[in-house]
PDB file of C-alpha atoms in Angstrom:
ATOM      1  CA  UNK I   1     -33.822  -0.951 -12.398  1.00 57.00           C
ATOM      2  CA  UNK I   2     -34.844  -4.179 -13.337  1.00 71.00           C
ATOM      3  CA  UNK I   3     -32.224  -6.624 -10.667  1.00 79.00           C
ATOM      4  CA  UNK I   4     -31.662  -9.371 -13.319  1.00 79.00           C
ATOM      5  CA  UNK I   5     -29.632  -6.599 -15.460  1.00 78.00           C
ATOM      6  CA  UNK I   6     -27.257  -5.541 -11.593  1.00 81.00           C
ATOM      7  CA  UNK I   7     -27.481  -9.528 -10.752  1.00 85.00           C
ATOM      8  CA  UNK I   8     -25.949 -10.250 -13.762  1.00 86.00           C
ATOM      9  CA  UNK I   9     -22.829  -7.210 -13.846  1.00 86.00           C
ATOM     10  CA  UNK I  10     -22.424  -9.146 -10.217  1.00 89.00           C
ATOM     11  CA  UNK I  11     -21.972 -12.132 -11.453  1.00 90.00           C
ATOM     12  CA  UNK I  12     -19.127 -11.349 -14.304  1.00 90.00           C
ATOM     13  CA  UNK I  13     -18.048  -9.169 -11.701  1.00 90.00           C
ATOM     14  CA  UNK I  14     -17.061 -12.826  -9.417  1.00 91.00           C
ATOM     15  CA  UNK I  15     -16.802 -14.570 -12.292  1.00 93.00           C
ATOM     16  CA  UNK I  16     -13.405 -11.795 -13.253  1.00 91.00           C
ATOM     17  CA  UNK I  17     -12.387 -11.078  -9.971  1.00 90.00           C
ATOM     18  CA  UNK I  18     -12.460 -15.020  -9.837  1.00 90.00           C
ATOM     19  CA  UNK I  19      -9.937 -15.649 -12.975  1.00 91.00           C
ATOM     20  CA  UNK I  20      -7.858 -12.449 -11.128  1.00 89.00           C
ATOM     21  CA  UNK I  21      -6.451 -14.277  -8.172  1.00 88.00           C
ATOM     22  CA  UNK I  22      -5.653 -17.472 -10.301  1.00 88.00           C
ATOM     23  CA  UNK I  23      -3.535 -15.573 -12.665  1.00 88.00           C
ATOM     24  CA  UNK I  24      -2.459 -13.533  -9.949  1.00 82.00           C
ATOM     25  CA  UNK I  25      -1.415 -16.634  -7.686  1.00 82.00           C
ATOM     26  CA  UNK I  26       0.152 -18.553 -10.967  1.00 81.00           C
ATOM     27  CA  UNK I  27       2.207 -15.116 -12.538  1.00 78.00           C
ATOM     28  CA  UNK I  28       4.231 -14.507  -9.004  1.00 69.00           C
ATOM     29  CA  UNK I  29       5.120 -17.928  -8.498  1.00 70.00           C
ATOM     30  CA  UNK I  30       6.678 -17.559 -11.963  1.00 72.00           C
ATOM     31  CA  UNK I  31       8.779 -15.129 -12.571  1.00 65.00           C
ATOM     32  CA  UNK I  32      12.434 -15.260 -12.785  1.00 65.00           C
ATOM     33  CA  UNK I  33      14.135 -14.622  -9.130  1.00 61.00           C
ATOM     34  CA  UNK I  34      14.225 -16.829  -6.052  1.00 60.00           C
ATOM     35  CA  UNK I  35      13.059 -14.125  -3.019  1.00 60.00           C
ATOM     36  CA  UNK I  36      13.886 -16.534  -0.654  1.00 61.00           C
ATOM     37  CA  UNK I  37      18.501 -17.116  -1.672  1.00 61.00           C
ATOM     38  CA  UNK I  38      17.723 -12.603  -1.779  1.00 59.00           C
ATOM     39  CA  UNK I  39      16.766 -12.729   1.774  1.00 59.00           C
ATOM     40  CA  UNK I  40      19.795 -15.429   2.823  1.00 57.00           C
ATOM     41  CA  UNK I  41      22.369 -13.427   0.780  1.00 60.00           C
ATOM     42  CA  UNK I  42      20.873  -9.570   2.571  1.00 55.00           C
ATOM     43  CA  UNK I  43      21.545 -12.058   5.895  1.00 55.00           C
ATOM     44  CA  UNK I  44      24.293 -13.797   4.901  1.00 56.00           C
ATOM     45  CA  UNK I  45      21.784 -17.156   6.479  1.00 57.00           C
ATOM     46  CA  UNK I  46      22.762 -20.436   4.859  1.00 61.00           C
ATOM     47  CA  UNK I  47      21.738 -22.430   2.395  1.00 63.00           C
ATOM     48  CA  UNK I  48      19.592 -25.135   5.126  1.00 66.00           C
ATOM     49  CA  UNK I  49      17.330 -21.585   6.277  1.00 60.00           C
ATOM     50  CA  UNK I  50      16.711 -20.451   2.631  1.00 62.00           C
ATOM     51  CA  UNK I  51      14.907 -23.991   2.932  1.00 67.00           C
ATOM     52  CA  UNK I  52      13.659 -23.363   6.216  1.00 67.00           C
ATOM     53  CA  UNK I  53      11.736 -20.210   5.449  1.00 63.00           C
ATOM     54  CA  UNK I  54      10.398 -22.426   1.261  1.00 65.00           C
ATOM     55  CA  UNK I  55       8.640 -24.764   3.232  1.00 67.00           C
ATOM     56  CA  UNK I  56       7.025 -22.006   6.507  1.00 63.00           C
ATOM     57  CA  UNK I  57       6.311 -20.169   3.478  1.00 63.00           C
ATOM     58  CA  UNK I  58       4.764 -23.127   1.682  1.00 66.00           C
ATOM     59  CA  UNK I  59       7.217 -23.293  -1.767  1.00 67.00           C
ATOM     60  CA  UNK I  60       8.374 -26.512  -1.647  1.00 68.00           C
ATOM     61  CA  UNK I  61       4.929 -27.659  -2.126  1.00 74.00           C
ATOM     62  CA  UNK I  62       3.306 -29.075  -6.296  1.00 76.00           C
ATOM     63  CA  UNK I  63       1.764 -25.881  -7.267  1.00 77.00           C
ATOM     64  CA  UNK I  64      -2.147 -27.363  -6.839  1.00 79.00           C
ATOM     65  CA  UNK I  65      -1.720 -27.793  -3.425  1.00 83.00           C
ATOM     66  CA  UNK I  66      -0.074 -24.260  -3.008  1.00 81.00           C
ATOM     67  CA  UNK I  67      -3.689 -22.993  -4.860  1.00 84.00           C
ATOM     68  CA  UNK I  68      -5.531 -24.338  -2.402  1.00 86.00           C
ATOM     69  CA  UNK I  69      -4.131 -22.802   0.251  1.00 83.00           C
ATOM     70  CA  UNK I  70      -4.372 -19.637  -1.008  1.00 82.00           C
ATOM     71  CA  UNK I  71      -7.300 -20.001  -1.988  1.00 86.00           C
ATOM     72  CA  UNK I  72      -7.659 -20.772   1.339  1.00 86.00           C
ATOM     73  CA  UNK I  73      -6.150 -18.089   3.249  1.00 82.00           C
ATOM     74  CA  UNK I  74      -7.985 -16.066   0.845  1.00 84.00           C
ATOM     75  CA  UNK I  75     -11.241 -16.674   1.803  1.00 83.00           C
ATOM     76  CA  UNK I  76      -9.816 -16.348   5.633  1.00 84.00           C
ATOM     77  CA  UNK I  77      -8.173 -12.365   4.717  1.00 83.00           C
ATOM     78  CA  UNK I  78      -4.841 -13.790   5.517  1.00 82.00           C
ATOM     79  CA  UNK I  79      -3.274 -12.642   3.517  1.00 82.00           C
ATOM     80  CA  UNK I  80      -0.130 -14.593   4.584  1.00 80.00           C
ATOM     81  CA  UNK I  81       3.548 -12.715   5.971  1.00 81.00           C
ATOM     82  CA  UNK I  82       5.750 -10.183   4.033  1.00 84.00           C
ATOM     83  CA  UNK I  83       8.981 -11.691   3.275  1.00 78.00           C
ATOM     84  CA  UNK I  84      10.420  -7.747   3.959  1.00 82.00           C
ATOM     85  CA  UNK I  85       8.093  -6.132   6.894  1.00 82.00           C
ATOM     86  CA  UNK I  86       7.651  -8.910   8.978  1.00 82.00           C
ATOM     87  CA  UNK I  87       3.717  -8.620   9.730  1.00 86.00           C
ATOM     88  CA  UNK I  88       0.493  -9.241   8.159  1.00 88.00           C
ATOM     89  CA  UNK I  89       0.511  -8.261   4.299  1.00 88.00           C
ATOM     90  CA  UNK I  90      -3.318  -6.731   5.587  1.00 89.00           C
ATOM     91  CA  UNK I  91      -1.489  -4.516   8.088  1.00 88.00           C
ATOM     92  CA  UNK I  92       0.616  -3.386   5.050  1.00 89.00           C
ATOM     93  CA  UNK I  93      -0.895  -2.996   2.670  1.00 89.00           C
ATOM     94  CA  UNK I  94      -3.467  -1.218   4.593  1.00 86.00           C
ATOM     95  CA  UNK I  95      -1.337   1.893   5.695  1.00 80.00           C
ATOM     96  CA  UNK I  96      -0.575   1.702   2.255  1.00 87.00           C
ATOM     97  CA  UNK I  97      -4.009   1.713   0.571  1.00 86.00           C
ATOM     98  CA  UNK I  98      -5.158   5.245   2.357  1.00 87.00           C
ATOM     99  CA  UNK I  99      -3.034   7.182   1.586  1.00 89.00           C
ATOM    100  CA  UNK I 100      -3.320   6.009  -1.967  1.00 89.00           C
ATOM    101  CA  UNK I 101      -7.049   6.838  -1.509  1.00 87.00           C
ATOM    102  CA  UNK I 102      -6.736  10.003   0.336  1.00 90.00           C
ATOM    103  CA  UNK I 103      -4.290  10.632  -3.543  1.00 90.00           C
ATOM    104  CA  UNK I 104      -6.393   8.716  -5.666  1.00 89.00           C
ATOM    105  CA  UNK I 105     -10.374  10.808  -4.615  1.00 90.00           C
ATOM    106  CA  UNK I 106      -8.151  14.610  -4.728  1.00 92.00           C
ATOM    107  CA  UNK I 107      -6.852  13.911  -8.209  1.00 92.00           C
ATOM    108  CA  UNK I 108     -10.392  12.803  -9.304  1.00 91.00           C
ATOM    109  CA  UNK I 109     -12.152  15.883  -8.430  1.00 92.00           C
ATOM    110  CA  UNK I 110      -9.227  17.895  -9.848  1.00 94.00           C
ATOM    111  CA  UNK I 111      -9.209  16.221 -12.791  1.00 92.00           C
ATOM    112  CA  UNK I 112     -13.427  16.069 -13.022  1.00 91.00           C
ATOM    113  CA  UNK I 113     -13.400  19.928 -12.292  1.00 92.00           C
ATOM    114  CA  UNK I 114     -10.893  21.325 -14.452  1.00 93.00           C
ATOM    115  CA  UNK I 115     -11.724  18.678 -17.556  1.00 91.00           C
ATOM    116  CA  UNK I 116     -15.315  20.495 -16.818  1.00 90.00           C
ATOM    117  CA  UNK I 117     -14.482  23.781 -17.138  1.00 91.00           C
ATOM    118  CA  UNK I 118     -12.369  23.603 -20.259  1.00 92.00           C
ATOM    119  CA  UNK I 119     -13.982  20.623 -22.558  1.00 90.00           C
ATOM    120  CA  UNK I 120     -17.119  23.416 -21.465  1.00 89.00           C
ATOM    121  CA  UNK I 121     -15.415  26.511 -22.809  1.00 90.00           C
ATOM    122  CA  UNK I 122     -13.784  24.246 -25.698  1.00 90.00           C
ATOM    123  CA  UNK I 123     -17.505  23.696 -26.865  1.00 88.00           C
ATOM    124  CA  UNK I 124     -19.576  27.181 -26.539  1.00 85.00           C
ATOM    125  CA  UNK I 125     -16.956  28.083 -28.930  1.00 87.00           C
ATOM    126  CA  UNK I 126     -16.370  25.509 -31.166  1.00 87.00           C
ATOM    127  CA  UNK I 127     -14.378  27.408 -33.765  1.00 86.00           C
ATOM    128  CA  UNK I 128     -12.709  29.739 -32.065  1.00 90.00           C
ATOM    129  CA  UNK I 129      -9.360  30.710 -30.267  1.00 91.00           C
ATOM    130  CA  UNK I 130     -10.228  29.759 -27.115  1.00 92.00           C
ATOM    131  CA  UNK I 131     -11.998  26.181 -28.481  1.00 90.00           C
ATOM    132  CA  UNK I 132      -8.638  25.950 -30.469  1.00 91.00           C
ATOM    133  CA  UNK I 133      -6.344  26.650 -27.751  1.00 92.00           C
ATOM    134  CA  UNK I 134      -9.261  24.781 -24.745  1.00 90.00           C
ATOM    135  CA  UNK I 135      -8.128  21.979 -26.826  1.00 88.00           C
ATOM    136  CA  UNK I 136      -4.730  21.984 -27.623  1.00 90.00           C
ATOM    137  CA  UNK I 137      -3.915  22.740 -23.988  1.00 90.00           C
ATOM    138  CA  UNK I 138      -6.333  19.258 -23.127  1.00 88.00           C
ATOM    139  CA  UNK I 139      -4.758  17.342 -25.538  1.00 87.00           C
ATOM    140  CA  UNK I 140      -1.160  18.355 -23.820  1.00 89.00           C
ATOM    141  CA  UNK I 141      -1.560  17.436 -20.564  1.00 86.00           C
ATOM    142  CA  UNK I 142      -3.669  13.923 -22.068  1.00 84.00           C
ATOM    143  CA  UNK I 143       0.030  13.024 -23.461  1.00 86.00           C
ATOM    144  CA  UNK I 144       2.705  14.333 -20.523  1.00 86.00           C
ATOM    145  CA  UNK I 145       3.777  11.565 -18.794  1.00 86.00           C
ATOM    146  CA  UNK I 146       2.459  11.725 -15.521  1.00 84.00           C
ATOM    147  CA  UNK I 147       6.130  10.949 -14.323  1.00 85.00           C
ATOM    148  CA  UNK I 148       7.561  13.487 -16.697  1.00 89.00           C
ATOM    149  CA  UNK I 149       5.173  16.036 -15.372  1.00 89.00           C
ATOM    150  CA  UNK I 150       5.912  14.828 -11.669  1.00 88.00           C
ATOM    151  CA  UNK I 151       9.308  15.592 -11.630  1.00 91.00           C
ATOM    152  CA  UNK I 152       9.198  19.286 -13.483  1.00 91.00           C
ATOM    153  CA  UNK I 153       6.851  20.334 -10.733  1.00 91.00           C
ATOM    154  CA  UNK I 154       9.162  19.172  -8.246  1.00 90.00           C
ATOM    155  CA  UNK I 155      11.886  20.739  -9.410  1.00 92.00           C
ATOM    156  CA  UNK I 156      10.316  24.092 -10.425  1.00 91.00           C
ATOM    157  CA  UNK I 157       7.871  24.542  -7.722  1.00 90.00           C
ATOM    158  CA  UNK I 158       9.424  22.532  -4.675  1.00 87.00           C
ATOM    159  CA  UNK I 159      12.762  22.726  -5.171  1.00 89.00           C
ATOM    160  CA  UNK I 160      13.542  26.061  -7.403  1.00 88.00           C
ATOM    161  CA  UNK I 161      10.867  28.550  -5.371  1.00 88.00           C
ATOM    162  CA  UNK I 162      10.148  25.738  -2.115  1.00 84.00           C
ATOM    163  CA  UNK I 163       6.400  26.764  -2.425  1.00 83.00           C
ATOM    164  CA  UNK I 164       5.990  22.886  -1.606  1.00 86.00           C
ATOM    165  CA  UNK I 165       8.069  20.354   0.218  1.00 84.00           C
ATOM    166  CA  UNK I 166       8.997  17.898  -1.905  1.00 81.00           C
ATOM    167  CA  UNK I 167       8.497  14.995  -0.709  1.00 80.00           C
ATOM    168  CA  UNK I 168       7.077  12.339   1.355  1.00 80.00           C
ATOM    169  CA  UNK I 169       3.790  12.780   2.986  1.00 81.00           C
ATOM    170  CA  UNK I 170       3.665  14.587   6.449  1.00 76.00           C
ATOM    171  CA  UNK I 171       6.789  16.672   7.508  1.00 70.00           C
ATOM    172  CA  UNK I 172      10.028  14.373   9.237  1.00 64.00           C
ATOM    173  CA  UNK I 173      10.317  14.151  13.057  1.00 61.00           C
ATOM    174  CA  UNK I 174       6.963  17.104  13.423  1.00 60.00           C
ATOM    175  CA  UNK I 175       5.930  16.915  17.382  1.00 55.00           C
ATOM    176  CA  UNK I 176       2.981  16.755  18.527  1.00 56.00           C
ATOM    177  CA  UNK I 177       0.421  18.430  16.189  1.00 61.00           C
ATOM    178  CA  UNK I 178      -2.623  19.923  16.525  1.00 68.00           C
ATOM    179  CA  UNK I 179      -5.365  18.500  14.220  1.00 76.00           C
ATOM    180  CA  UNK I 180      -6.098  20.551  12.262  1.00 78.00           C
ATOM    181  CA  UNK I 181      -1.971  21.599  11.021  1.00 80.00           C
ATOM    182  CA  UNK I 182      -1.350  17.737  10.694  1.00 80.00           C
ATOM    183  CA  UNK I 183      -4.832  18.470   8.593  1.00 83.00           C
ATOM    184  CA  UNK I 184      -2.407  21.861   6.404  1.00 86.00           C
ATOM    185  CA  UNK I 185       0.911  19.813   6.446  1.00 85.00           C
ATOM    186  CA  UNK I 186      -0.990  16.498   4.709  1.00 86.00           C
ATOM    187  CA  UNK I 187      -2.597  19.155   2.392  1.00 87.00           C
ATOM    188  CA  UNK I 188       0.980  21.302   1.114  1.00 88.00           C
ATOM    189  CA  UNK I 189       2.436  17.188   0.605  1.00 89.00           C
ATOM    190  CA  UNK I 190      -1.014  17.302  -2.166  1.00 91.00           C
ATOM    191  CA  UNK I 191      -0.898  19.102  -4.291  1.00 91.00           C
ATOM    192  CA  UNK I 192       1.569  18.531  -6.554  1.00 92.00           C
ATOM    193  CA  UNK I 193       1.179  14.773  -6.588  1.00 92.00           C
ATOM    194  CA  UNK I 194      -3.107  15.352  -6.440  1.00 92.00           C
ATOM    195  CA  UNK I 195      -2.029  18.368  -9.852  1.00 92.00           C
ATOM    196  CA  UNK I 196       0.534  15.006 -10.768  1.00 91.00           C
ATOM    197  CA  UNK I 197      -2.034  12.139 -11.135  1.00 90.00           C
ATOM    198  CA  UNK I 198      -5.007  14.816 -12.114  1.00 90.00           C
ATOM    199  CA  UNK I 199      -3.459  16.550 -15.142  1.00 89.00           C
ATOM    200  CA  UNK I 200      -2.958  13.095 -16.343  1.00 84.00           C
ATOM    201  CA  UNK I 201      -6.406  12.262 -16.883  1.00 88.00           C
ATOM    202  CA  UNK I 202      -7.524  15.628 -17.245  1.00 90.00           C
ATOM    203  CA  UNK I 203      -7.459  16.188 -20.454  1.00 88.00           C
ATOM    204  CA  UNK I 204      -8.983  13.137 -21.545  1.00 88.00           C
ATOM    205  CA  UNK I 205     -12.265  14.334 -18.878  1.00 90.00           C
ATOM    206  CA  UNK I 206     -12.511  17.563 -21.054  1.00 91.00           C
ATOM    207  CA  UNK I 207     -12.263  15.389 -24.717  1.00 90.00           C
ATOM    208  CA  UNK I 208     -15.283  13.741 -24.074  1.00 90.00           C
ATOM    209  CA  UNK I 209     -16.668  16.903 -22.576  1.00 90.00           C
ATOM    210  CA  UNK I 210     -16.459  18.642 -25.377  1.00 90.00           C
ATOM    211  CA  UNK I 211     -17.714  15.980 -27.701  1.00 90.00           C
ATOM    212  CA  UNK I 212     -20.467  14.274 -25.634  1.00 89.00           C
ATOM    213  CA  UNK I 213     -21.696  18.803 -25.881  1.00 89.00           C
ATOM    214  CA  UNK I 214     -20.416  18.983 -28.968  1.00 88.00           C
ATOM    215  CA  UNK I 215     -23.566  16.309 -29.146  1.00 88.00           C
ATOM    216  CA  UNK I 216     -26.657  17.394 -27.190  1.00 87.00           C
ATOM    217  CA  UNK I 217     -26.163  20.943 -28.650  1.00 86.00           C
ATOM    218  CA  UNK I 218     -27.359  19.031 -31.921  1.00 85.00           C
ATOM    219  CA  UNK I 219     -30.411  17.811 -29.989  1.00 84.00           C
ATOM    220  CA  UNK I 220     -34.378  19.982 -30.842  1.00 84.00           C
ATOM    221  CA  UNK I 221     -34.732  21.075 -27.186  1.00 84.00           C
ATOM    222  CA  UNK I 222     -31.225  22.632 -27.702  1.00 84.00           C
ATOM    223  CA  UNK I 223     -32.504  24.612 -30.797  1.00 85.00           C
ATOM    224  CA  UNK I 224     -35.597  24.870 -29.219  1.00 86.00           C
ATOM    225  CA  UNK I 225     -33.730  27.252 -26.994  1.00 84.00           C
ATOM    226  CA  UNK I 226     -31.857  28.920 -29.223  1.00 84.00           C
ATOM    227  CA  UNK I 227     -34.945  30.191 -30.949  1.00 87.00           C
ATOM    228  CA  UNK I 228     -35.902  31.433 -27.489  1.00 84.00           C
ATOM    229  CA  UNK I 229     -34.159  33.419 -26.719  1.00 84.00           C
ATOM    230  CA  UNK I 230     -32.052  32.138 -24.683  1.00 84.00           C
ATOM    231  CA  UNK I 231     -28.171  33.042 -23.747  1.00 84.00           C
ATOM    232  CA  UNK I 232     -25.555  30.922 -24.762  1.00 80.00           C
ATOM    233  CA  UNK I 233     -24.252  31.036 -21.004  1.00 81.00           C
ATOM    234  CA  UNK I 234     -28.332  29.399 -20.235  1.00 83.00           C
ATOM    235  CA  UNK I 235     -28.664  27.082 -22.087  1.00 83.00           C
ATOM    236  CA  UNK I 236     -25.373  25.254 -22.194  1.00 82.00           C
ATOM    237  CA  UNK I 237     -25.000  25.592 -18.469  1.00 81.00           C
ATOM    238  CA  UNK I 238     -29.018  24.791 -17.321  1.00 81.00           C
ATOM    239  CA  UNK I 239     -30.407  22.334 -20.991  1.00 79.00           C
ATOM    240  CA  UNK I 240     -27.085  20.980 -22.264  1.00 83.00           C
ATOM    241  CA  UNK I 241     -24.529  19.970 -19.536  1.00 82.00           C
ATOM    242  CA  UNK I 242     -27.088  18.461 -17.512  1.00 80.00           C
ATOM    243  CA  UNK I 243     -27.299  15.404 -20.212  1.00 80.00           C
ATOM    244  CA  UNK I 244     -24.360  15.541 -21.304  1.00 82.00           C
ATOM    245  CA  UNK I 245     -22.281  14.541 -18.387  1.00 80.00           C
ATOM    246  CA  UNK I 246     -23.886  11.400 -18.705  1.00 78.00           C
ATOM    247  CA  UNK I 247     -21.187   9.542 -20.483  1.00 78.00           C
ATOM    248  CA  UNK I 248     -18.355  11.174 -18.394  1.00 80.00           C
ATOM    249  CA  UNK I 249     -20.068   8.888 -15.366  1.00 76.00           C
ATOM    250  CA  UNK I 250     -18.336   5.433 -16.482  1.00 74.00           C
ATOM    251  CA  UNK I 251     -15.611   6.687 -17.259  1.00 81.00           C
ATOM    252  CA  UNK I 252     -14.585   8.485 -13.516  1.00 80.00           C
ATOM    253  CA  UNK I 253     -16.415   5.641 -11.983  1.00 74.00           C
ATOM    254  CA  UNK I 254     -13.835   3.556 -14.557  1.00 74.00           C
ATOM    255  CA  UNK I 255     -11.124   6.608 -13.599  1.00 80.00           C
ATOM    256  CA  UNK I 256     -11.422   5.881  -9.843  1.00 75.00           C
ATOM    257  CA  UNK I 257      -9.129   1.636 -10.335  1.00 70.00           C
ATOM    258  CA  UNK I 258      -7.195   2.674 -13.036  1.00 70.00           C
ATOM    259  CA  UNK I 259      -6.065   5.935 -11.135  1.00 77.00           C
ATOM    260  CA  UNK I 260      -5.464   3.538  -8.148  1.00 74.00           C
ATOM    261  CA  UNK I 261      -3.824   1.292  -9.489  1.00 66.00           C
ATOM    262  CA  UNK I 262      -1.559   3.928 -11.992  1.00 68.00           C
ATOM    263  CA  UNK I 263      -0.484   5.340  -8.815  1.00 79.00           C
ATOM    264  CA  UNK I 264       3.103   4.098  -8.574  1.00 80.00           C
ATOM    265  CA  UNK I 265       4.423   6.118 -10.906  1.00 82.00           C
ATOM    266  CA  UNK I 266       3.328   9.701  -9.080  1.00 87.00           C
ATOM    267  CA  UNK I 267       4.029   7.933  -5.443  1.00 86.00           C
ATOM    268  CA  UNK I 268       7.742   7.257  -6.944  1.00 85.00           C
ATOM    269  CA  UNK I 269       8.089  10.588  -8.232  1.00 87.00           C
ATOM    270  CA  UNK I 270       6.925  12.533  -4.920  1.00 88.00           C
ATOM    271  CA  UNK I 271       7.909   9.484  -2.117  1.00 86.00           C
ATOM    272  CA  UNK I 272       4.351   9.030  -1.632  1.00 87.00           C
ATOM    273  CA  UNK I 273       3.623   6.292   0.934  1.00 88.00           C
ATOM    274  CA  UNK I 274       1.380   4.737  -0.986  1.00 88.00           C
ATOM    275  CA  UNK I 275      -0.323   1.167  -2.186  1.00 88.00           C
ATOM    276  CA  UNK I 276       1.960   2.014  -5.658  1.00 83.00           C
ATOM    277  CA  UNK I 277       5.141   2.828  -3.562  1.00 84.00           C
ATOM    278  CA  UNK I 278       4.349   0.128  -1.648  1.00 88.00           C
ATOM    279  CA  UNK I 279       4.568  -2.149  -5.086  1.00 86.00           C
ATOM    280  CA  UNK I 280       7.484  -0.524  -6.482  1.00 83.00           C
ATOM    281  CA  UNK I 281      10.051  -1.330  -2.764  1.00 84.00           C
ATOM    282  CA  UNK I 282       7.927  -4.796  -3.161  1.00 85.00           C
ATOM    283  CA  UNK I 283       8.993  -5.733  -6.781  1.00 81.00           C
ATOM    284  CA  UNK I 284      12.741  -4.879  -5.795  1.00 81.00           C
ATOM    285  CA  UNK I 285      12.979  -6.818  -2.528  1.00 79.00           C
ATOM    286  CA  UNK I 286      10.775  -9.390  -4.702  1.00 77.00           C
ATOM    287  CA  UNK I 287       7.562  -9.908  -1.591  1.00 81.00           C
ATOM    288  CA  UNK I 288       5.355 -12.394  -3.187  1.00 80.00           C
ATOM    289  CA  UNK I 289       2.679 -11.776  -0.814  1.00 84.00           C
ATOM    290  CA  UNK I 290       2.743  -8.039  -0.471  1.00 88.00           C
ATOM    291  CA  UNK I 291       3.156  -8.050  -4.675  1.00 86.00           C
ATOM    292  CA  UNK I 292      -0.435 -10.292  -4.342  1.00 85.00           C
ATOM    293  CA  UNK I 293      -1.818  -8.847  -2.030  1.00 88.00           C
ATOM    294  CA  UNK I 294      -1.468  -5.095  -3.369  1.00 88.00           C
ATOM    295  CA  UNK I 295      -2.496  -6.224  -6.512  1.00 86.00           C
ATOM    296  CA  UNK I 296      -5.517  -8.416  -5.018  1.00 88.00           C
ATOM    297  CA  UNK I 297      -6.453  -5.496  -3.774  1.00 87.00           C
ATOM    298  CA  UNK I 298      -5.978  -3.305  -6.980  1.00 84.00           C
ATOM    299  CA  UNK I 299      -7.622  -5.619  -9.360  1.00 85.00           C
ATOM    300  CA  UNK I 300     -10.900  -5.869  -7.634  1.00 87.00           C
ATOM    301  CA  UNK I 301     -10.860  -2.427  -6.929  1.00 83.00           C
ATOM    302  CA  UNK I 302     -10.716  -1.657 -10.480  1.00 82.00           C
ATOM    303  CA  UNK I 303     -13.152  -4.877 -11.294  1.00 87.00           C
ATOM    304  CA  UNK I 304     -16.378  -3.366  -8.448  1.00 86.00           C
ATOM    305  CA  UNK I 305     -14.784   0.432 -10.410  1.00 81.00           C
ATOM    306  CA  UNK I 306     -16.046  -0.892 -13.486  1.00 82.00           C
ATOM    307  CA  UNK I 307     -19.482  -2.586 -11.272  1.00 86.00           C
ATOM    308  CA  UNK I 308     -20.322   0.970  -9.940  1.00 82.00           C
ATOM    309  CA  UNK I 309     -19.774   3.098 -13.346  1.00 78.00           C
ATOM    310  CA  UNK I 310     -22.357  -0.300 -14.991  1.00 79.00           C
ATOM    311  CA  UNK I 311     -24.790   0.195 -12.399  1.00 80.00           C
ATOM    312  CA  UNK I 312     -25.274   3.700 -12.495  1.00 76.00           C
ATOM    313  CA  UNK I 313     -24.950   4.094 -15.856  1.00 71.00           C
ATOM    314  CA  UNK I 314     -27.817   1.444 -16.250  1.00 70.00           C
ATOM    315  CA  UNK I 315     -29.800   4.692 -13.778  1.00 70.00           C
ATOM    316  CA  UNK I 316     -28.901   7.108 -14.676  1.00 65.00           C
ATOM    317  CA  UNK I 317     -30.281   6.157 -18.484  1.00 63.00           C
ATOM    318  CA  UNK I 318     -33.676   3.765 -18.788  1.00 60.00           C
ATOM    319  CA  UNK I 319     -32.624   3.439 -22.431  1.00 60.00           C
ATOM    320  CA  UNK I 320     -29.782   0.516 -21.726  1.00 58.00           C
ATOM    321  CA  UNK I 321     -30.895  -2.973 -22.337  1.00 55.00           C
ATOM    322  CA  UNK I 322     -31.196  -4.197 -19.204  1.00 50.00           C
ATOM    323  CA  UNK I 323     -32.186  -7.914 -20.694  1.00 47.00           C
TER     324      UNK I 323
END
């Protein structure tokens, strides 16, 4: 791969990160509401204590001074202290990010496999009843809001059937569990959130796979394979599918970033202790340091996912112009 292509993509990503950092700083300082007033009111504290908190966090200084201090702290990986949790922001976010990455990873796997299968079946039987059913199902799940689907799954599988846990990541009060028992418990708690989150993007994967396969089916080598009498299954699996997967690569990488940023709805419905729920809680408490840290990490994740997609796509498709 041309090194200039990679360096150019890295440079563009770096510029984007710097822009995001700047927006991230100013956005939360022009939001309505005074976090220190809320803290003082909740604890029946005096106005003097509120002013001392504002001075402690540097909110009484000019914007440009705050911005320079913010940049210096970022480069030293100091995201400040949480107003609500009274802990370093990185510690608060780190605990939640692991849970979100776990959820996003398995939701992505579920969506890729299910979407690829549905899209392949739809394309292989184009114009038939099974194509209409598969495409209709893909469009339906693509249009369903994640929070609505999550509520339906909770009411049916958790409340009515009792087949899966209602919320959380592990059973509350579990004492001295073995490693296997803990893994199984987390797995049971993962099922419904994974389905909810995966279904939100599965339809998109199915539609992309169907369209990509239909394009590949018009290629000369597919026509040659048909003329030689190859079975339809062999043509689809061994000839068409490998070439149809290329457009999926970019979408998969991009979706991984947006799944992390869009986890708020799913994590709120299932009380999943991830970064999405943390953002919701921090927003309600006007916890600016946590909000800044969370949005910055989420933004960098999306930018990194796009960078990986660009580089990977350029590597897989030699037709991409590097210069």
